[in-house]
PDB file of C-alpha atoms in Angstrom:
ATOM      1  CA  GLN A 261      14.301   2.813  23.832  1.00 77.00           C
ATOM      2  CA  VAL A 262      11.005   4.205  22.559  1.00 85.00           C
ATOM      3  CA  GLN A 263       8.206   2.025  21.195  1.00 91.00           C
ATOM      4  CA  LEU A 264       5.717   3.539  18.723  1.00 94.00           C
ATOM      5  CA  VAL A 265       2.350   2.114  17.610  1.00 94.00           C
ATOM      6  CA  GLU A 266       0.195   3.843  14.966  1.00 96.00           C
ATOM      7  CA  SER A 267      -3.573   3.624  14.578  1.00 96.00           C
ATOM      8  CA  GLY A 268      -6.445   5.459  12.894  1.00 97.00           C
ATOM      9  CA  GLY A 269      -5.904   4.560   9.248  1.00 98.00           C
ATOM     10  CA  GLY A 270      -8.671   3.344   6.978  1.00 98.00           C
ATOM     11  CA  LEU A 271     -10.658   3.908   3.796  1.00 98.00           C
ATOM     12  CA  VAL A 272     -12.082   7.381   3.155  1.00 98.00           C
ATOM     13  CA  GLN A 273     -13.560   9.215   0.168  1.00 98.00           C
ATOM     14  CA  ALA A 274     -11.768  12.158  -1.434  1.00 98.00           C
ATOM     15  CA  GLY A 275     -12.412  15.334   0.543  1.00 98.00           C
ATOM     16  CA  GLY A 276     -12.846  13.452   3.799  1.00 98.00           C
ATOM     17  CA  SER A 277     -10.781  13.445   6.986  1.00 98.00           C
ATOM     18  CA  LEU A 278      -8.846  11.041   9.192  1.00 98.00           C
ATOM     19  CA  ARG A 279      -6.934  11.457  12.439  1.00 98.00           C
ATOM     20  CA  LEU A 280      -3.895   9.233  12.895  1.00 98.00           C
ATOM     21  CA  SER A 281      -2.548   8.484  16.354  1.00 96.00           C
ATOM     22  CA  CYS A 282       0.833   7.244  17.533  1.00 94.00           C
ATOM     23  CA  ALA A 283       1.158   5.900  21.058  1.00 92.00           C
ATOM     24  CA  ALA A 284       4.627   6.065  22.591  1.00 86.00           C
ATOM     25  CA  SER A 285       6.092   4.098  25.470  1.00 85.00           C
ATOM     26  CA  GLY A 286       9.511   3.410  26.948  1.00 76.00           C
ATOM     27  CA  ARG A 287      12.141   6.071  27.620  1.00 66.00           C
ATOM     28  CA  THR A 288      11.119   9.698  28.168  1.00 65.00           C
ATOM     29  CA  PHE A 289       8.866  10.624  25.249  1.00 62.00           C
ATOM     30  CA  SER A 290       8.898  14.401  25.707  1.00 65.00           C
ATOM     31  CA  SER A 291      12.610  14.747  24.867  1.00 76.00           C
ATOM     32  CA  TYR A 292      12.221  13.476  21.279  1.00 86.00           C
ATOM     33  CA  ASN A 293      11.441  15.152  17.990  1.00 91.00           C
ATOM     34  CA  MET A 294       8.487  13.437  16.307  1.00 92.00           C
ATOM     35  CA  ALA A 295       7.492  13.029  12.676  1.00 96.00           C
ATOM     36  CA  TRP A 296       5.143  11.358  10.220  1.00 98.00           C
ATOM     37  CA  PHE A 297       6.299   9.752   6.968  1.00 98.00           C
ATOM     38  CA  LEU A 298       4.413   7.979   4.199  1.00 98.00           C
ATOM     39  CA  GLN A 299       5.290   5.202   1.805  1.00 98.00           C
ATOM     40  CA  ALA A 300       3.272   4.568  -1.356  1.00 96.00           C
ATOM     41  CA  PRO A 301       3.450   1.255  -3.256  1.00 90.00           C
ATOM     42  CA  GLY A 302       6.772   0.871  -5.065  1.00 94.00           C
ATOM     43  CA  LYS A 303       8.194   4.127  -3.705  1.00 96.00           C
ATOM     44  CA  GLU A 304      10.588   5.222  -0.972  1.00 96.00           C
ATOM     45  CA  ARG A 305       9.467   6.525   2.392  1.00 97.00           C
ATOM     46  CA  GLU A 306       8.616  10.239   2.171  1.00 97.00           C
ATOM     47  CA  PHE A 307       8.454  13.058   4.735  1.00 98.00           C
ATOM     48  CA  VAL A 308       5.036  14.422   5.737  1.00 98.00           C
ATOM     49  CA  ALA A 309       5.303  16.468   8.948  1.00 98.00           C
ATOM     50  CA  ALA A 310       7.491  16.934  12.036  1.00 96.00           C
ATOM     51  CA  SER A 311       7.389  18.568  15.477  1.00 92.00           C
ATOM     52  CA  ARG A 312      10.539  19.746  17.265  1.00 88.00           C
ATOM     53  CA  TRP A 313      10.625  19.244  21.018  1.00 83.00           C
ATOM     54  CA  SER A 314      12.997  22.078  22.006  1.00 79.00           C
ATOM     55  CA  THR A 315      11.410  24.901  19.967  1.00 80.00           C
ATOM     56  CA  GLU A 316       7.842  23.629  19.366  1.00 80.00           C
ATOM     57  CA  ASP A 317       8.349  24.391  15.666  1.00 91.00           C
ATOM     58  CA  THR A 318       6.459  22.321  13.108  1.00 95.00           C
ATOM     59  CA  TYR A 319       7.441  21.386   9.562  1.00 96.00           C
ATOM     60  CA  TYR A 320       5.336  20.154   6.640  1.00 98.00           C
ATOM     61  CA  ALA A 321       5.820  18.774   3.174  1.00 98.00           C
ATOM     62  CA  GLU A 322       4.611  21.237   0.552  1.00 97.00           C
ATOM     63  CA  SER A 323       1.965  18.798  -0.647  1.00 96.00           C
ATOM     64  CA  VAL A 324       0.155  18.736   2.720  1.00 97.00           C
ATOM     65  CA  LYS A 325       0.459  22.351   3.916  1.00 97.00           C
ATOM     66  CA  GLY A 326      -2.931  23.728   4.868  1.00 97.00           C
ATOM     67  CA  ARG A 327      -4.495  20.247   4.971  1.00 98.00           C
ATOM     68  CA  PHE A 328      -2.565  18.243   7.592  1.00 98.00           C
ATOM     69  CA  THR A 329      -1.665  19.219  11.164  1.00 98.00           C
ATOM     70  CA  ILE A 330       0.824  17.484  13.449  1.00 97.00           C
ATOM     71  CA  SER A 331       0.331  17.743  17.201  1.00 94.00           C
ATOM     72  CA  ARG A 332       1.530  16.040  20.359  1.00 87.00           C
ATOM     73  CA  ASP A 333       0.330  15.471  23.884  1.00 81.00           C
ATOM     74  CA  ASN A 334       3.325  14.794  26.105  1.00 68.00           C
ATOM     75  CA  ALA A 335       1.162  14.089  29.148  1.00 71.00           C
ATOM     76  CA  LYS A 336      -0.545  11.261  27.250  1.00 70.00           C
ATOM     77  CA  SER A 337       2.602  10.171  25.361  1.00 75.00           C
ATOM     78  CA  GLY A 338       0.976  10.602  21.971  1.00 84.00           C
ATOM     79  CA  VAL A 339       1.548  12.263  18.609  1.00 91.00           C
ATOM     80  CA  TYR A 340      -1.222  12.866  16.075  1.00 95.00           C
ATOM     81  CA  LEU A 341      -1.757  13.748  12.433  1.00 98.00           C
ATOM     82  CA  GLN A 342      -5.046  15.431  11.529  1.00 98.00           C
ATOM     83  CA  MET A 343      -5.646  14.882   7.817  1.00 98.00           C
ATOM     84  CA  ASN A 344      -8.289  17.011   6.081  1.00 98.00           C
ATOM     85  CA  SER A 345      -9.302  17.446   2.429  1.00 98.00           C
ATOM     86  CA  LEU A 346      -7.803  14.079   1.583  1.00 98.00           C
ATOM     87  CA  LYS A 347      -6.855  13.270  -2.002  1.00 98.00           C
ATOM     88  CA  PRO A 348      -6.275   9.935  -3.755  1.00 97.00           C
ATOM     89  CA  ALA A 349      -2.573  10.899  -3.943  1.00 96.00           C
ATOM     90  CA  ASP A 350      -2.450  10.730  -0.130  1.00 97.00           C
ATOM     91  CA  THR A 351      -2.973   6.950  -0.290  1.00 98.00           C
ATOM     92  CA  ALA A 352      -0.034   5.271   1.459  1.00 98.00           C
ATOM     93  CA  ILE A 353       1.145   3.576   4.614  1.00 98.00           C
ATOM     94  CA  TYR A 354       1.804   6.229   7.261  1.00 98.00           C
ATOM     95  CA  TYR A 355       4.564   5.804   9.855  1.00 98.00           C
ATOM     96  CA  CYS A 356       5.398   7.761  12.975  1.00 96.00           C
ATOM     97  CA  ALA A 357       9.037   8.259  13.943  1.00 95.00           C
ATOM     98  CA  ALA A 358      11.085   9.634  16.844  1.00 93.00           C
ATOM     99  CA  ALA A 359      14.542  11.250  16.932  1.00 91.00           C
ATOM    100  CA  ASN A 360      16.765  12.586  19.684  1.00 85.00           C
ATOM    101  CA  ASP A 361      16.625  16.381  19.697  1.00 73.00           C
ATOM    102  CA  GLY A 362      19.733  18.197  18.446  1.00 73.00           C
ATOM    103  CA  SER A 363      20.955  21.134  16.397  1.00 65.00           C
ATOM    104  CA  SER A 364      21.949  18.823  13.536  1.00 77.00           C
ATOM    105  CA  TRP A 365      18.468  17.308  13.172  1.00 82.00           C
ATOM    106  CA  LYS A 366      17.418  16.929   9.529  1.00 88.00           C
ATOM    107  CA  GLU A 367      13.697  16.463   9.826  1.00 91.00           C
ATOM    108  CA  THR A 368      12.955  15.360   6.258  1.00 93.00           C
ATOM    109  CA  TYR A 369      15.437  12.467   6.153  1.00 94.00           C
ATOM    110  CA  THR A 370      14.590   8.954   7.279  1.00 94.00           C
ATOM    111  CA  TYR A 371      18.104   8.346   8.616  1.00 93.00           C
ATOM    112  CA  ALA A 372      17.635  11.134  11.175  1.00 92.00           C
ATOM    113  CA  TYR A 373      15.143   9.024  13.150  1.00 94.00           C
ATOM    114  CA  ASP A 374      15.983   6.451  15.790  1.00 91.00           C
ATOM    115  CA  TYR A 375      12.600   4.748  16.258  1.00 93.00           C
ATOM    116  CA  TRP A 376       9.737   3.794  13.933  1.00 96.00           C
ATOM    117  CA  GLY A 377       6.229   2.441  14.277  1.00 97.00           C
ATOM    118  CA  GLN A 378       4.786  -0.416  12.217  1.00 96.00           C
ATOM    119  CA  GLY A 379       2.652   1.827   9.978  1.00 97.00           C
ATOM    120  CA  THR A 380      -1.068   2.270   9.338  1.00 98.00           C
ATOM    121  CA  GLN A 381      -2.750   2.122   5.918  1.00 98.00           C
ATOM    122  CA  VAL A 382      -4.609   5.157   4.553  1.00 98.00           C
ATOM    123  CA  THR A 383      -6.624   4.680   1.355  1.00 98.00           C
ATOM    124  CA  VAL A 384      -8.437   7.591  -0.322  1.00 98.00           C
ATOM    125  CA  SER A 385     -10.963   6.745  -3.032  1.00 98.00           C
ATOM    126  CA  SER A 386     -12.034   9.099  -5.820  1.00 93.00           C
TER     127      SER A 386
END
């Protein structure tokens, strides 16, 4: 079992920055692939970014490339999302997720993840 708790969301003006954090506890954190998803009002949960444990590769949705950066600190059992140049379209609840590493991992799909946090609200005003 892995428990995930997000923090760092809030209200920010367009062009500003936020840094989201996800604290992990429970079974060995370093052996999991980690990701961030978002969910806007009335829409399905959507992939944002992911970090693969075995290869250290990172993956990003096209809409956030060059603006968002996913990182992790295994020693501190944390995963982070640095969000720069924020736009009103980024407004959503952001969730962190964890999945067992494997060759069949499909990083952009919600069903690939075994554990989820409770979410943190990000609101970007124009």
